[in-house]
Structure formats: C-alpha cells, structure tokens
mmCIF file of C-alpha atoms in Angstrom:
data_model
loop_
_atom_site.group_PDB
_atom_site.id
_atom_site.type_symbol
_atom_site.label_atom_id
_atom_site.label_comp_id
_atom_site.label_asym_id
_atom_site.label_seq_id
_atom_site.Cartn_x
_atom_site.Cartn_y
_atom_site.Cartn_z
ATOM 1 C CA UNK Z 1 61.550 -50.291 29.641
ATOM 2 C CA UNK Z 2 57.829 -51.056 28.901
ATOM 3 C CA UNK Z 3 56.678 -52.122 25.409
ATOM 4 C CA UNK Z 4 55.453 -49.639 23.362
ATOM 5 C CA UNK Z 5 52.094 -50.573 21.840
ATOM 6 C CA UNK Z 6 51.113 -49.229 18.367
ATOM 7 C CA UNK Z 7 48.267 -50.159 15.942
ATOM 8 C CA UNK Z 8 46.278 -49.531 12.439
ATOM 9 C CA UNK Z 9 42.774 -48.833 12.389
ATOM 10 C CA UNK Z 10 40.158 -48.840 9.687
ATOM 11 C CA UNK Z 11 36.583 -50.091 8.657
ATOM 12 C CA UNK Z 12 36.731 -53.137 7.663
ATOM 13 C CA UNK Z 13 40.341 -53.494 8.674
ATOM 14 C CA UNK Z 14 40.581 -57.142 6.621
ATOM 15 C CA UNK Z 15 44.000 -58.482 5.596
ATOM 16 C CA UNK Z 16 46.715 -55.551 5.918
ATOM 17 C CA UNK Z 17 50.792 -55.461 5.478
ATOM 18 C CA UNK Z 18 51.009 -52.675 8.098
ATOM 19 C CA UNK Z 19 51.485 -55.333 11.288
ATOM 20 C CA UNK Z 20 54.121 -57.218 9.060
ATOM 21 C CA UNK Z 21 55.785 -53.929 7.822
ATOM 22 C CA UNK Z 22 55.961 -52.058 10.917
ATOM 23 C CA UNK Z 23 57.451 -54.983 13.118
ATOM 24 C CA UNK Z 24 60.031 -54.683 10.768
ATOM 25 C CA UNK Z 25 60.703 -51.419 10.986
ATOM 26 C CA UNK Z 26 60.810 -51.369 14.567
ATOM 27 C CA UNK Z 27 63.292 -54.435 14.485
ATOM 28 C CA UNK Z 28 65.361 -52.094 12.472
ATOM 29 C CA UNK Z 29 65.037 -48.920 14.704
ATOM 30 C CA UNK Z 30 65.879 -51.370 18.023
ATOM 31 C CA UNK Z 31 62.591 -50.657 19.694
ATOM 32 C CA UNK Z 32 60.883 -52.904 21.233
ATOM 33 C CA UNK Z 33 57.308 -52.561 20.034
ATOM 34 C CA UNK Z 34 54.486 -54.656 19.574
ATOM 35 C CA UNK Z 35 51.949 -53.544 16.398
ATOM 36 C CA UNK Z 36 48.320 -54.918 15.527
ATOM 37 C CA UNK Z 37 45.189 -53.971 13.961
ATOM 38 C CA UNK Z 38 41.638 -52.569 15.419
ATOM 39 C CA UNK Z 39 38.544 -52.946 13.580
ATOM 40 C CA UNK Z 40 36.672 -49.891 14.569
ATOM 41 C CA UNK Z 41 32.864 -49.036 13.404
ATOM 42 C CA UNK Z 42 32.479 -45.019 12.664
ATOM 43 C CA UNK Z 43 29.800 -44.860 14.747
ATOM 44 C CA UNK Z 44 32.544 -46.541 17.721
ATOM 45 C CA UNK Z 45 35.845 -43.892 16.684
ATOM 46 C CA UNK Z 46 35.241 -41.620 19.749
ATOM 47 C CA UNK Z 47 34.281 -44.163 22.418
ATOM 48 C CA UNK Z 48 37.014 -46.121 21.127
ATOM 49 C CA UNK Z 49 39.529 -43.142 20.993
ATOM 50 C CA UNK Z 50 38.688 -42.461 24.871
ATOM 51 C CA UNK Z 51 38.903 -46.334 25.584
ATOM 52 C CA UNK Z 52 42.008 -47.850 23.342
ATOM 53 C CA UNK Z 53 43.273 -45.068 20.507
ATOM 54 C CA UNK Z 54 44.587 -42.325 23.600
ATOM 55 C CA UNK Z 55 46.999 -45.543 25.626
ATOM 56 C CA UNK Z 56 48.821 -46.182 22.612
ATOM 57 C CA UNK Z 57 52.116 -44.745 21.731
ATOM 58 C CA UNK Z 58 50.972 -44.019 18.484
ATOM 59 C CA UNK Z 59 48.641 -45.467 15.764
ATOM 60 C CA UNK Z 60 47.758 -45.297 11.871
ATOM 61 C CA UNK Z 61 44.701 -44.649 10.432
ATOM 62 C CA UNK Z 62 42.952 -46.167 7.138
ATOM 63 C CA UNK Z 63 39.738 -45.883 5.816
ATOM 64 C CA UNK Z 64 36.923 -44.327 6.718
ATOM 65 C CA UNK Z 65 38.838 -42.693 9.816
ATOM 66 C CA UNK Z 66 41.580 -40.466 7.827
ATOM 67 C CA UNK Z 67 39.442 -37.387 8.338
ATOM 68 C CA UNK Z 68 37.016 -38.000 11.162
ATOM 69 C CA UNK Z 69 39.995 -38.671 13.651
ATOM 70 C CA UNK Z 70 40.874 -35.124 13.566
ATOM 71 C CA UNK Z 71 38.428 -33.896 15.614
ATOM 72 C CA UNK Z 72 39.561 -35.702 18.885
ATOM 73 C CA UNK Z 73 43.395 -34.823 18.459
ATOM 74 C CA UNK Z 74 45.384 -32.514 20.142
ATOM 75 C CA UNK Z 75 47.358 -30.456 16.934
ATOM 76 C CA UNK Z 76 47.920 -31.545 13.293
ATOM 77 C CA UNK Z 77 51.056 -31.423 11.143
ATOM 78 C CA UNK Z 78 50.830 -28.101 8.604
ATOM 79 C CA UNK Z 79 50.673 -30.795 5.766
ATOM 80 C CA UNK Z 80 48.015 -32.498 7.612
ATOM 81 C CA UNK Z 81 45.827 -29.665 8.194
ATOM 82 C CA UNK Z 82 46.127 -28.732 4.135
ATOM 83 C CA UNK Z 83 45.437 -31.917 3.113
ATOM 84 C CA UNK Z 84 42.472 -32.064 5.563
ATOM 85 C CA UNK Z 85 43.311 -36.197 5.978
ATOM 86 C CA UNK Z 86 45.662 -37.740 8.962
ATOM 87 C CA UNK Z 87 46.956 -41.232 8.349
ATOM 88 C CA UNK Z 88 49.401 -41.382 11.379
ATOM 89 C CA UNK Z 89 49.171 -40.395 15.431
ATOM 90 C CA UNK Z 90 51.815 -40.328 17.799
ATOM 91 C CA UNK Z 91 50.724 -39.734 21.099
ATOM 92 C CA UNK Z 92 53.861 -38.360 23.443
ATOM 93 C CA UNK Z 93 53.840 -36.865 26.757
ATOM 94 C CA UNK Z 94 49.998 -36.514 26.936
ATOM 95 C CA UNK Z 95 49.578 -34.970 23.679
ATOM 96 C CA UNK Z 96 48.555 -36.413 20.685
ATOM 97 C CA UNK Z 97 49.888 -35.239 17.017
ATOM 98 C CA UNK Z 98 48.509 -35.975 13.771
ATOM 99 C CA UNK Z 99 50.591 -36.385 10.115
ATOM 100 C CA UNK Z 100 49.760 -37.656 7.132
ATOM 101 C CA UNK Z 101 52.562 -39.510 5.713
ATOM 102 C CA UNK Z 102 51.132 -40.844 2.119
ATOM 103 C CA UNK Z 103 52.676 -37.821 -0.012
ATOM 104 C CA UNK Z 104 56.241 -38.409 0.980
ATOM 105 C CA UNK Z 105 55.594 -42.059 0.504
ATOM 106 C CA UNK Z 106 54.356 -41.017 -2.592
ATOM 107 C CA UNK Z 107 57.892 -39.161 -3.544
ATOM 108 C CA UNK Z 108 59.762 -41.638 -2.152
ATOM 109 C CA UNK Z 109 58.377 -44.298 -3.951
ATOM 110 C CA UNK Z 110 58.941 -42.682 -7.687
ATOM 111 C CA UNK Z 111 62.375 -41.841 -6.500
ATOM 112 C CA UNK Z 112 63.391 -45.963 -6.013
ATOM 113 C CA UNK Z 113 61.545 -46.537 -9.456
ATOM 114 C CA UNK Z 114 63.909 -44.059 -10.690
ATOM 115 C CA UNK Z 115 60.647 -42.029 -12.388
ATOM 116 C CA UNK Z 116 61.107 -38.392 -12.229
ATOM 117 C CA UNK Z 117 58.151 -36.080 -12.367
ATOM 118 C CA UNK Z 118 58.123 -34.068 -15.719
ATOM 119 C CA UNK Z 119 56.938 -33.494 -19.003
ATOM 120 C CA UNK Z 120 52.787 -34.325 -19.376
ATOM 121 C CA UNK Z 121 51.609 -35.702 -15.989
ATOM 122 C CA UNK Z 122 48.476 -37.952 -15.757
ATOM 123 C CA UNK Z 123 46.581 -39.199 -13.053
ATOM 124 C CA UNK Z 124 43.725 -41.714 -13.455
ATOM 125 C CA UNK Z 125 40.852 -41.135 -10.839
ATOM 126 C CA UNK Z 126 40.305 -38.168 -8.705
ATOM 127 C CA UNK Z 127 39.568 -40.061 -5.317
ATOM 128 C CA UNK Z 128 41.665 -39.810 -1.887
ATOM 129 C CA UNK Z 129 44.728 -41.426 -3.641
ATOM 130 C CA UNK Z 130 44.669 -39.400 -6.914
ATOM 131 C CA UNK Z 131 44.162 -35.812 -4.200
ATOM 132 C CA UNK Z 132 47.496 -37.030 -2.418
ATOM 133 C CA UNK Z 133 49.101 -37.425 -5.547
ATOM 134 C CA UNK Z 134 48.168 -34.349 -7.517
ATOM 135 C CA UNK Z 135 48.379 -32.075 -4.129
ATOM 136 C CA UNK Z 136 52.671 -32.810 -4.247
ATOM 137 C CA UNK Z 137 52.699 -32.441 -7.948
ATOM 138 C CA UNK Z 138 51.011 -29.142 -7.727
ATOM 139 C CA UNK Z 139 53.149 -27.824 -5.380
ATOM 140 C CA UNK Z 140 56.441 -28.894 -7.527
ATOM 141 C CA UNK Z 141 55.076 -26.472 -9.711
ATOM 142 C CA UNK Z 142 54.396 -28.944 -12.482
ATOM 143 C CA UNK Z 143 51.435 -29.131 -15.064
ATOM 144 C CA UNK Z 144 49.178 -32.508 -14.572
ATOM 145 C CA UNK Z 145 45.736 -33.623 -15.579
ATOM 146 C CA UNK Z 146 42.858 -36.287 -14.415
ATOM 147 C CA UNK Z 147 41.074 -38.630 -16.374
ATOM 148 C CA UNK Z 148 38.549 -40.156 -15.294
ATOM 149 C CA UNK Z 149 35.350 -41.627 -15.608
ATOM 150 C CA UNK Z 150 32.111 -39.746 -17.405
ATOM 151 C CA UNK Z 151 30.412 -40.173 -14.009
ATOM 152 C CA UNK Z 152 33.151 -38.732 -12.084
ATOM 153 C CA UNK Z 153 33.747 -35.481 -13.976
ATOM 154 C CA UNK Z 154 31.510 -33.569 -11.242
ATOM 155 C CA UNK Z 155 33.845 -34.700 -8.475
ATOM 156 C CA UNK Z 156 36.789 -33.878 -11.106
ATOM 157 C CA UNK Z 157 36.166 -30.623 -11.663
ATOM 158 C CA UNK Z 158 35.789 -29.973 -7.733
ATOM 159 C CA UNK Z 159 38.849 -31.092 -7.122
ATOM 160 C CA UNK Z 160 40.780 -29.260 -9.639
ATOM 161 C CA UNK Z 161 38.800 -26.049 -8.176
ATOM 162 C CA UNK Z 162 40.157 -27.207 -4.214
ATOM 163 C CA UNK Z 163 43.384 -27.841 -5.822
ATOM 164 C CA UNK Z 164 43.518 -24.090 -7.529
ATOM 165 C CA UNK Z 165 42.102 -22.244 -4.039
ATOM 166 C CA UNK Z 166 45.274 -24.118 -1.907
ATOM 167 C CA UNK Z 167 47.657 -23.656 -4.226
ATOM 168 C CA UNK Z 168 46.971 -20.763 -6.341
ATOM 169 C CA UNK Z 169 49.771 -20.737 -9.100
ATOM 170 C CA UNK Z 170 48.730 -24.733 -9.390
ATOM 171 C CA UNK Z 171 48.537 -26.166 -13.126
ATOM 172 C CA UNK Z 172 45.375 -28.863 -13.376
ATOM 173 C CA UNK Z 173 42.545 -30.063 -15.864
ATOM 174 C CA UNK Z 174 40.654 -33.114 -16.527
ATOM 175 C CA UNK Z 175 39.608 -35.205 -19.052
ATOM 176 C CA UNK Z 176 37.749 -38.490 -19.669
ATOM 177 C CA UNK Z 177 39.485 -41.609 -19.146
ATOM 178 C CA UNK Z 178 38.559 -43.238 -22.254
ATOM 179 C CA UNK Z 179 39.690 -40.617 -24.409
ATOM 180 C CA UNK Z 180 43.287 -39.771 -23.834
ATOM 181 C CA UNK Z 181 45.396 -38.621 -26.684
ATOM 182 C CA UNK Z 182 49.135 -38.320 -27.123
ATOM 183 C CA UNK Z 183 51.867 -39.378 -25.303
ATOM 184 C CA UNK Z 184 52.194 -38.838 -21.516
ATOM 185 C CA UNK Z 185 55.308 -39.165 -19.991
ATOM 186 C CA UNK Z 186 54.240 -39.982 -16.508
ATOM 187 C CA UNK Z 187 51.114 -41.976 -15.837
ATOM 188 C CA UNK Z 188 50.277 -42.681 -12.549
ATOM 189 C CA UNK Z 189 46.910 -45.075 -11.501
ATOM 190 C CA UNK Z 190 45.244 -43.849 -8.580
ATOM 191 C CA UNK Z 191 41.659 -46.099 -9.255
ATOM 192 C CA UNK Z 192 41.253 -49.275 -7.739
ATOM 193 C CA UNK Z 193 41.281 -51.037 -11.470
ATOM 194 C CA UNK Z 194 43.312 -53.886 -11.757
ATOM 195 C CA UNK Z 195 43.420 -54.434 -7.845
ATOM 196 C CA UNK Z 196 43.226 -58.169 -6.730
ATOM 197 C CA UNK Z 197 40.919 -59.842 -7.346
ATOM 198 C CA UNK Z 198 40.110 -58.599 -10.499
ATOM 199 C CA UNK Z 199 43.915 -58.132 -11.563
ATOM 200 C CA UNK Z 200 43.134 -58.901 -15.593
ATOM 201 C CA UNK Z 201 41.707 -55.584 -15.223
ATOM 202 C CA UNK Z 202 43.575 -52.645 -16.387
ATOM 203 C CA UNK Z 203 42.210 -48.973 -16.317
ATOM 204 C CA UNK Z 204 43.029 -47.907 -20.257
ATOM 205 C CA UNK Z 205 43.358 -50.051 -23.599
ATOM 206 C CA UNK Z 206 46.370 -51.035 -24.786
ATOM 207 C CA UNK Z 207 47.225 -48.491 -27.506
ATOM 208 C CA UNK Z 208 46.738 -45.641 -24.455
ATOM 209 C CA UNK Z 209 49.403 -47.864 -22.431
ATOM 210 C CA UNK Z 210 51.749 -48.025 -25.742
ATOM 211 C CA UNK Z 211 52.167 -44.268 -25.326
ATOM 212 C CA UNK Z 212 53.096 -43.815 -21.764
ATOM 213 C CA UNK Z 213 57.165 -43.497 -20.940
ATOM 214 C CA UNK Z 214 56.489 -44.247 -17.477
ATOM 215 C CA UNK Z 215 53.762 -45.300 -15.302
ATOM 216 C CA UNK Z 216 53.179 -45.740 -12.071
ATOM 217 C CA UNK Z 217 49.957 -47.562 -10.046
ATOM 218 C CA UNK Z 218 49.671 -47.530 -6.502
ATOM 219 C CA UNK Z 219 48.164 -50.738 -6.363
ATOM 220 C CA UNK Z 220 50.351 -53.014 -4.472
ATOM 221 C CA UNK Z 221 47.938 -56.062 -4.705
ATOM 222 C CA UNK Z 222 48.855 -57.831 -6.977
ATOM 223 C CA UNK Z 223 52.606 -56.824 -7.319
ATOM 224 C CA UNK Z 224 52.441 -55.956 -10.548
ATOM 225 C CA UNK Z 225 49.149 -55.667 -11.944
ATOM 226 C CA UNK Z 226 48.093 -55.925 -16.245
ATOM 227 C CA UNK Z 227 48.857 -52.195 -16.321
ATOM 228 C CA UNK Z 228 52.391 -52.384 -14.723
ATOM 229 C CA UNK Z 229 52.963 -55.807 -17.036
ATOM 230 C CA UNK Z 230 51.709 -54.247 -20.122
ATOM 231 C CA UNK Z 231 53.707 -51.282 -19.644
ATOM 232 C CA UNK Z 232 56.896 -52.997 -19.579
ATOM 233 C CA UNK Z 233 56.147 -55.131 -22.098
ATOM 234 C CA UNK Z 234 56.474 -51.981 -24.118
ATOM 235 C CA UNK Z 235 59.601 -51.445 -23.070
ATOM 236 C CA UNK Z 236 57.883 -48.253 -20.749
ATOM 237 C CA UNK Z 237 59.683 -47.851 -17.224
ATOM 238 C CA UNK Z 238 56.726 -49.068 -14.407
ATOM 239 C CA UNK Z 239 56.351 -49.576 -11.080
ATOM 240 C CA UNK Z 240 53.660 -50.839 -8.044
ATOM 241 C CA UNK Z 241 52.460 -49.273 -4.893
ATOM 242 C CA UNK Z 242 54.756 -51.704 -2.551
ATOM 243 C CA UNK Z 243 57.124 -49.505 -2.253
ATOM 244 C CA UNK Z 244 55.001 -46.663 -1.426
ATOM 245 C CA UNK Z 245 52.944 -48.747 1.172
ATOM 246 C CA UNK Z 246 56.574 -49.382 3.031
ATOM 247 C CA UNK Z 247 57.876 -45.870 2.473
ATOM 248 C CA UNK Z 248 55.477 -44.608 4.166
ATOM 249 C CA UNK Z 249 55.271 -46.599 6.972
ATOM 250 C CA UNK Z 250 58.591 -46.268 7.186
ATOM 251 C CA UNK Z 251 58.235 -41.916 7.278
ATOM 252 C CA UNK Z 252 55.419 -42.838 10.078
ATOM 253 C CA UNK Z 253 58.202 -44.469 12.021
ATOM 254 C CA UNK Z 254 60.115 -41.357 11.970
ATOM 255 C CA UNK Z 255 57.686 -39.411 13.654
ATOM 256 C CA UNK Z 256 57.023 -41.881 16.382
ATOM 257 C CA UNK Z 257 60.893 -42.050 17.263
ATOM 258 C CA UNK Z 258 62.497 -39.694 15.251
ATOM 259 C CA UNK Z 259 64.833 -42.735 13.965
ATOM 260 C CA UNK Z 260 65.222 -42.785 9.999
ATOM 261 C CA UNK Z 261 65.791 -45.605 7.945
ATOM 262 C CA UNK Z 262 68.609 -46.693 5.087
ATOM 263 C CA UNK Z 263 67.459 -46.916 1.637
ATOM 264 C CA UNK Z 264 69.210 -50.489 1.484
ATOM 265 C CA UNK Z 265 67.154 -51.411 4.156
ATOM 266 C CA UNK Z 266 63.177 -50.030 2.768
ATOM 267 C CA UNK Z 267 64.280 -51.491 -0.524
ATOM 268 C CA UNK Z 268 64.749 -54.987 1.425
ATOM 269 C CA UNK Z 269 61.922 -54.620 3.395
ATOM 270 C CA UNK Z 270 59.745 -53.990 0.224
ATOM 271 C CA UNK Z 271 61.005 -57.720 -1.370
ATOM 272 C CA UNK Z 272 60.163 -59.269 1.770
ATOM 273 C CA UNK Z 273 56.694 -57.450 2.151
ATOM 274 C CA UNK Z 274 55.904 -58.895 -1.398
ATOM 275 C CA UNK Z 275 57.380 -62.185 -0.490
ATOM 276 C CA UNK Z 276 54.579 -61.826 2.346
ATOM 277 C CA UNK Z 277 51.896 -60.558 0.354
ATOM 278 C CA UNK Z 278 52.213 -63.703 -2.383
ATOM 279 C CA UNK Z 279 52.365 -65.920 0.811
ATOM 280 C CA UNK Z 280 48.759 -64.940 1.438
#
C-alpha cells in the first residue's frame, strides 16, 4: 500500500511540534504515513491548493489559512461551519472535508488537568484562541467573562455580541484585564503573554493570580510559563497548552482514519512532545 502523505500549513510556518506529534500518532494508529510542513504565502493558498494541498491525504491548517481555506473545499464539519475557522482537511475519495479540531482539544485538555468547568469562568484575550474557548463554554451552558486589554474592548464587545447571535441562551461579558476583582475559579490565558521568548512575562499581577483556584494557559512554549509557576506556587491547580496541542492532533487523526487513541498513550505522547520541545 502507498504512503499516505499529510502536512501542516501556515504563514510563517517556523519551528512546529505538529511533524513530531503526528508521526507519532500515526506510529500508534499502524499507518504508514509520512507528515511535514508547507510554508505557504496568502497570496499562493489557491495555486498551491490546486498544485500540492488537493494530492494529500489530508492536511492541517495554522495561521493565516484557518478561514481562507474554506473557500476551495468541498463541505465543512457543522462545528466548522459555526465556528467559521477549519484547522484540519482530509481529503478521501475525491472529496475534501474540513473540521476544526481545537475545541475538543480544548475539552480534552482540562479533562487530563483534572479542571472542571464551573463556578466564575475567565478568559484573558478575545482573539482566535479565547473565540474557541468561550464558543464550548457557551454552549455548556455556563456563565464566563473576557478581560482584556483597554484597546481591545471594541473587538470584546463584538465578540460577546457573535457569541449571543450563535448561541442565544449564551452567558458572556467583559471586563478590563487590569482590573479583575474577586476570586475566579477557572482562569484560562488565551493571549500570547508569557509565550517564549518573553516567558518572565505573565498576563495579571500576582495578587490577581493569588485568587484563581485553577488556571489554565494554552501556551505550550515554554512548558510552564510564570503564570502556570505562580499559580502553583499558590497552591492553585494549573496547567499548559501541551496537552491541548497533542489532543488535538490526536482528534485530527481520528478523522483522517477513524482510529482513536488511549488516554495512556496522548498522556505519553505529551511528556515526550515536551521532552522535544526543551530539546530545541
């Protein structure tokens, strides 16, 4: 049986764990795949869709491409098309389907930190990461609020309002990052704060952190970042994006071959992917 060929694409596609992550995964499903990663320009997506993007067996998709690849597919998933964003194509028998995976890697990912989603949800940022986030919350029925920057209020408030007009019954405001109150219960970091290399960053100030019973930032460079540290320090249950990242890739697998993975297994996968990532 032929190879399969897969790939990630982006702009610029740099340094990413997907290659390493994926060849594990297929090495774990038994198929034998090869995976690597295409730099592609926006200005090149379509040419290169025609050219490269339609012979593979199926292919992810990073930034800037999560929404403009749309247009050249076949059908989208139902959680796809809400979102509006497709991080994962699997071309089969001519046609090709698009998913977006980051939500249930989302999930999946508070689930192994053993964080369950209750009490007074916060999200920091309201960019692509934060939407992902706040889109599953809302439909668990739960109450959560943004905080975020002065100069992102505008995009804040938009958000909430997109949020509201999908998901009607939905429970969201926003507030200014520098001036949360109270305890939280679950805090989850969707900015880019704190993200190698500036990891003495942290997006709140300490006494903020002191108050949170969990947190969770989706930054999985570095593994755990001041936030994460901090948070334990205070004796606050906290977790990184690495497992998110693998889970999923790992739910991206499943739609390329329909084969699902042991939680013994992701959870390995996830020490050796940050064995990797401190390697680099």
């Amino acid at each position: 049986m032929e190879k399969q060929k897969y790939a990630v694409i982006g702009h610029p596609i740099g340094h990413t764990m997907s290659p390493f992550i994926h060849t594990r995964l297929f090495e774990l499903a038994g198929i034998d795949a090869e995976y690597t990663k295409l730099d592609i320009a926006p200005e090149n997506l379509g040419a290169e869709y025609e050219k490269t993007l339609s012979g593979l067996d199926g292919y992810n998709i990073t930034i800037p491409h999560k929404q403009d690849i749309i247009q050249y597919l076949d059908k989208i998933s139902p959680k796809a098309e809400m979102y509006g964003s497709v991080n994962t194509v699997s071309n089969r028998g001519g046609v090709s389907t698009g998913y977006t995976t980051d939500p249930d890697g989302f999930l999946k990912a508070l689930e192994a930190a053993g964080i369950e989603l209750d009490g007074r949800i916060m999200i920091l940022g309201c960019g692509g990461v934060a939407r992902t986030m706040a889109y599953e919350i809302a439909l668990k029925g739960l109450e959560f609020e943004f905080a975020v920057r002065s100069e992102d209020v505008g995009r804040a408030g938009l958000l909430c309002l997109e949020i509201t007009k999908k998901i009607p019954d939905a429970k969201v405001s926003f507030g200014l990052i520098n001036q949360i109150i109270g305890n939280v219960d679950v805090l989850i970091n969707a900015t880019p704060v704190g993200m190698y290399p500036n990891s003495d960053e942290q997006p709140i100030h300490n006494c903020a952190i002191g108050r949170c019973k969990n947190v969770f930032d989706a930054i999985y460079n570095p593994l755990e970042t001041t936030l994460v540290k901090r948070a334990k320090a205070n004796g606050s249950k906290a977790a990184g994006g690495m497992s998110m990242l693998v889970w999923q890739a790992a739910v991206a697998q499943e739609k390329w071959h329909g084969k699902t993975f042991d939680t013994t297994d992701v959870n390995k996968l996830c020490e050796d992917a940050a064995r990797e990532l401190l390697s680099k």
